[in-house]
Amino acid sequence: MELDLRGGVRAAPVLGRTPRERQALRFAPDPPGRDADPDHVARTARENEEDGLDSALVTQSSSWPDPWLVAAWALAATSRLRISVAHRAGTTAPTAAARALATLDRLSGGRASAHVIIGSSDADVARDGDSLPKAERYRRAAEYLEVFTKALAGRAEFDFEGEFYAVRGARSGLRPRPRAELLSFGGSSSEGVELAARFAEVYAVAPGPLSATRRRIAGARAAAAAHGRTLRIWRHVTLVLAATDEEAAERARRIASDVVRLTTGPDRGHRLEAVQLDRDRERGLVGSGDERERATAYVRRALAAAFVGSPESVAERIGWLRAAGVDIVQLDTAVETDEDRELRRALVARLRSGYLPAPARSGPYYRRGW
């Protein structure tokens, strides 16, 4: 099966006064507030489609615009692009969510899917009135997905009685079109892998070294096989692209400098409330230093995981992901200028050409331990 290339659609542009500032601030923590800009949604969705991407993700947070509505606007602006909608289990009844997905899928001609999440931050889910700790959210998600998938699968009435949900005589008046991806799920915990194995068509594997990626893919597919199912694998990749590797490395250094300057300036307060920092605080990743040290540490982590290089070099690294078993690659890159779009198009063209990496022990990323 051909590699599926995924982009993203935001409800509004990245904050920043210039393209250079917006390029840098993609690596900064997202502020809690985000506008809903219809022109931006439609334009970026069309650009994803025009640049050769197959699908795009619409993300979710407690204070951002509703992802189902953003997805609907993006789908209405395009004819081919598929949209995966991040949907947090527990924010609405599973039967209502199933109807929303089926409706959006039918209205778009079979181009909608749901990326089900449980919420990476306790603080963020609490803003929507969800006080369950993560372990219980996983238990609830199992019930949620059981009801959700039953409602999507058929029109026969069904009952369900569980710890968190009880429905009587539930039925769906419409179903989404059958295809390879309707539900995806992520999470590196054993609970997340098991939920993907039981209910999803796609498993979103966490970023990490290639050896760890291979192990996680093998584990997820083994878990799915135990249920008589198969899984496609999705991997998110943050990119810093330029015409040459040297220019890309310089661009990454410039981004690191710019983003620290911008996030420790006069408007830093709203960025310190970002959901990414809530999550990092809960995981003990935020140190005790001053704001500049914390911002620098966050940016360093973000850039350390990025694929930095020319389209040719980045295609080589993505080729190794493909060889490891990845079916869907999400290309997360700044697209603020015509040059940015040309670089993304060049990468897509390289990946579409059936590019295969060099033998494992001779490639530059083998020597670097990637």
C-alpha positions in Angstrom: 0.0 0.0 0.0 1.3 3.5 -0.9 2.6 5.7 1.9 -0.2 7.9 3.2 0.9 11.5 3.7 -0.8 13.6 6.3 -0.8 17.3 7.1 -2.8 19.5 9.5 -5.4 22.2 9.6 -5.5 24.7 12.4 -8.5 26.8 13.2 -6.4 30.0 13.0 -2.8 31.0 12.0 0.1 30.7 14.4 0.5 34.0 16.3 3.3 36.2 15.1 3.8 39.4 13.2 5.9 38.1 10.4 6.4 34.8 8.6 9.8 34.3 10.4 8.1 34.8 13.8 5.3 32.3 12.9 7.8 29.8 11.7 9.5 30.0 15.1 6.4 30.0 17.2 5.3 26.6 15.7 7.8 25.2 18.2 6.5 27.2 21.1 3.8 26.1 23.6 0.4 26.9 22.1 -1.5 29.7 24.1 -4.9 28.5 25.5 -6.8 30.9 23.2 -7.2 30.3 19.5 -9.5 32.1 17.1 -11.7 30.4 14.4 -10.6 31.9 11.1 -12.7 30.6 8.2 -10.4 31.9 5.5 -7.4 30.3 7.1 -9.1 27.0 7.6 -10.3 26.8 3.9 -6.9 28.1 2.5 -4.7 25.7 4.5 -7.0 22.7 3.7 -6.8 23.5 0.0 -3.0 23.9 0.3 -2.7 20.5 1.9 -4.7 19.1 -1.0 -2.8 21.0 -3.7 0.5 20.0 -2.3 -0.2 16.3 -2.7 -1.1 15.4 0.9 -3.8 12.7 1.4 -5.2 13.8 4.7 -4.9 16.3 7.6 -5.4 16.3 11.3 -7.6 18.8 13.2 -6.3 18.9 16.8 -8.3 19.4 20.1 -7.9 21.3 23.4 -10.4 22.4 26.0 -10.2 26.1 25.0 -9.8 25.8 21.2 -12.5 25.9 18.5 -14.6 22.8 18.2 -12.7 20.3 16.0 -15.8 18.8 14.4 -16.8 22.2 13.1 -13.3 23.1 11.9 -13.1 19.8 10.1 -16.5 20.4 8.5 -15.3 23.7 7.1 -12.1 22.2 5.8 -13.9 19.3 4.1 -16.3 21.8 2.5 -13.3 23.6 1.0 -11.8 20.5 -0.6 -12.8 17.6 -2.8 -10.1 14.9 -2.1 -8.5 15.7 1.2 -9.5 13.4 4.1 -9.8 14.9 7.6 -9.0 13.1 10.9 -10.8 14.8 13.8 -9.2 14.7 17.2 -12.0 13.7 19.6 -11.5 13.3 23.3 -13.5 10.3 24.7 -15.8 11.5 27.5 -16.6 15.0 26.2 -19.9 13.9 24.8 -22.0 10.7 24.8 -20.5 8.0 22.5 -23.7 7.6 20.6 -23.9 11.3 19.9 -20.2 11.3 18.8 -20.9 8.4 16.5 -23.7 10.3 14.8 -21.5 13.3 14.4 -18.8 11.3 12.7 -21.2 9.4 10.5 -22.9 12.6 9.4 -19.7 14.4 8.6 -18.5 11.3 6.7 -21.6 11.2 4.6 -21.7 14.9 3.9 -18.0 14.8 2.8 -18.3 11.8 0.6 -16.5 9.4 2.9 -13.6 11.7 3.9 -13.9 11.9 7.7 -12.4 9.9 10.5 -11.9 10.3 14.2 -8.6 10.2 16.1 -9.8 9.3 19.6 -7.7 10.6 22.6 -8.2 10.5 26.3 -6.4 13.8 27.1 -2.7 14.0 28.0 -3.2 16.6 30.7 -5.4 16.2 33.8 -5.6 20.0 34.1 -6.8 20.4 30.5 -9.6 17.7 30.8 -10.7 19.2 34.1 -11.5 22.5 32.2 -14.3 20.5 30.5 -15.5 19.1 33.8 -13.7 15.8 33.6 -12.1 15.0 37.0 -11.1 11.4 36.4 -7.4 10.5 36.6 -5.8 9.1 33.6 -6.1 5.4 34.6 -9.8 5.8 35.0 -10.0 7.7 31.7 -8.5 4.7 30.0 -11.2 2.4 31.6 -13.9 4.8 30.6 -12.5 5.0 27.0 -12.8 1.2 26.7 -16.5 1.5 27.3 -16.8 4.6 25.2 -15.2 2.9 22.2 -17.3 -0.2 22.6 -20.5 1.9 22.4 -19.1 4.2 19.8 -18.1 1.4 17.4 -21.4 -0.4 17.9 -23.3 2.7 17.0 -21.2 3.1 13.9 -21.4 -0.5 12.8 -25.1 -1.1 12.2 -28.7 0.0 12.5 -29.9 -2.7 14.9 -30.9 -1.5 18.4 -28.5 -2.4 21.2 -28.2 -2.0 25.0 -25.1 -1.5 27.0 -24.5 -1.4 30.7 -21.1 -0.5 32.1 -19.3 1.4 34.9 -19.5 4.7 33.0 -22.1 4.4 30.3 -25.6 2.8 30.1 -27.7 3.0 26.9 -31.1 1.5 26.1 -32.3 0.8 22.6 -29.5 2.7 21.0 -29.5 2.8 17.2 -27.9 4.7 14.4 -29.9 6.0 11.5 -26.8 6.3 9.2 -23.4 4.7 8.9 -20.1 6.0 7.6 -18.7 4.6 4.4 -16.5 1.5 4.9 -12.8 2.1 4.3 -9.3 1.6 5.7 -9.4 4.3 8.4 -12.4 5.3 10.5 -10.9 5.3 14.0 -7.3 5.9 15.1 -5.9 5.8 18.6 -2.5 6.6 20.2 -0.6 6.2 23.4 2.5 4.3 24.3 1.0 2.8 27.5 -0.1 -0.8 27.5 -3.7 0.5 28.0 -3.5 2.7 24.9 -2.0 -0.1 22.8 -4.8 -2.5 23.9 -7.5 0.0 23.0 -6.1 0.6 19.6 -5.8 -3.2 19.1 -9.5 -3.7 20.0 -11.2 -0.8 18.3 -9.0 1.2 15.9 -7.9 0.7 12.3 -4.8 3.0 12.8 -2.4 3.2 15.8 -0.5 6.5 16.3 3.0 5.4 17.4 4.8 7.9 19.7 7.9 9.6 18.2 11.3 8.1 19.3 14.4 6.4 18.0 13.9 4.0 15.1 14.7 0.9 17.2 12.0 2.0 19.7 9.6 2.6 16.8 10.1 -0.9 15.5 9.4 -2.4 18.9 6.2 -0.3 19.4 4.9 -1.3 16.0 5.6 -5.0 16.6 3.9 -4.8 20.0 0.8 -3.0 18.6 0.4 -5.4 15.7 0.8 -8.4 17.9 -1.9 -7.0 20.2 -4.2 -6.5 17.3 -3.5 -10.0 16.0 -4.6 -11.4 19.3 -8.0 -9.9 18.6 -8.0 -11.2 15.0 -7.4 -7.7 13.7 -4.7 -5.7 11.8 -3.5 -2.1 12.4 -2.0 0.5 10.1 0.7 2.7 11.8 0.7 6.5 11.9 3.8 8.5 12.9 3.9 12.3 13.4 7.2 13.9 12.2 8.1 17.6 12.9 10.2 19.0 10.1 12.7 21.8 9.6 13.3 22.0 5.8 15.7 24.0 3.6 17.3 23.6 0.3 20.4 22.0 1.8 21.2 20.2 5.0 23.5 23.0 6.1 20.8 25.6 5.5 18.3 23.5 7.4 20.7 23.2 10.4 21.1 27.0 10.4 17.4 27.5 10.1 16.9 25.2 13.2 19.4 27.3 15.1 17.6 30.5 14.1 14.3 29.1 15.1 15.6 28.1 18.5 16.9 31.6 19.1 13.8 33.3 17.9 11.3 31.2 19.8 13.1 31.7 23.1 13.2 35.4 22.5 9.5 35.5 21.5 8.3 33.3 24.4 10.1 35.2 27.1 9.1 38.6 25.9 6.3 40.9 27.1 3.5 38.6 25.9 4.9 35.5 27.5 2.2 35.1 30.2 -0.4 33.5 28.0 2.1 31.0 26.7 2.9 29.8 30.2 -0.7 28.6 30.4 -0.3 26.3 27.4 -1.7 22.8 27.6 1.7 21.4 26.6 3.2 22.9 29.7 0.4 21.6 31.9 1.2 18.1 30.6 5.0 18.6 31.1 4.4 19.9 34.7 2.4 16.8 35.4 5.1 14.6 34.0 7.9 16.4 35.9 9.5 17.7 32.7 9.4 21.4 33.7 12.4 22.4 35.7 12.7 24.9 38.5 14.6 27.5 36.5 13.4 30.9 35.4 11.0 31.4 32.5 13.8 31.7 30.0 15.4 28.4 31.1 12.0 26.6 31.0 11.3 28.0 27.5 14.7 27.0 26.3 14.2 23.5 27.7 10.8 23.1 25.9 12.2 24.3 22.6 15.2 22.1 22.9 13.0 19.0 23.4 10.8 20.1 20.4 13.7 20.6 18.0 15.6 17.5 19.2 12.8 15.3 17.8 12.6 17.2 14.5 13.8 15.9 11.2 16.1 18.7 10.0 17.5 18.7 6.5 16.9 19.0 2.7 13.9 17.3 1.2 16.2 14.5 0.0 17.7 13.9 3.5 14.4 14.0 5.2 12.9 11.6 2.7 15.7 9.2 3.6 14.8 9.3 7.2 11.1 8.9 6.4 12.1 6.0 4.2 13.4 4.2 7.2 10.1 4.8 9.0 8.4 3.2 6.0 10.7 0.3 6.1 10.0 -0.1 9.8 6.3 -0.5 9.1 4.9 3.0 9.2 1.9 3.5 6.8 0.9 7.1 7.5 3.4 9.9 8.0 2.2 13.3 9.3 4.4 16.0 7.9 4.3 18.8 10.5 6.2 21.8 9.0 5.8 25.5 8.8 4.1 26.7 5.7 4.4 30.5 5.9 6.0 31.4 2.6 6.1 30.3 -1.0 9.5 28.8 -0.3 8.0 26.7 2.6 5.4 25.3 0.2 7.9 24.5 -2.5 10.0 22.6 0.1 7.0 20.6 1.3 6.1 19.9 -2.3 9.6 18.7 -3.1 9.5 16.4 -0.1 6.1 15.0 -1.1 7.3 14.4 -4.7 10.4 12.6 -3.4 8.3 10.4 -1.2 5.8 9.7 -4.0 8.7 8.6 -6.2 9.0 5.3 -4.3 12.2 6.4 -2.6 13.9 3.6 -0.7 16.7 4.3 1.8 20.3 3.1 1.5 21.3 -0.2 3.2 21.0 0.2 7.0 24.6 0.2 8.0 25.7 2.7 5.4 23.2 5.6 5.9 24.3 8.7 7.8 21.4 8.3 10.3 22.6 4.8 11.2 26.0 6.2 12.2 24.2 8.9 14.3 22.3 6.2 16.2 18.9 7.2 14.9 
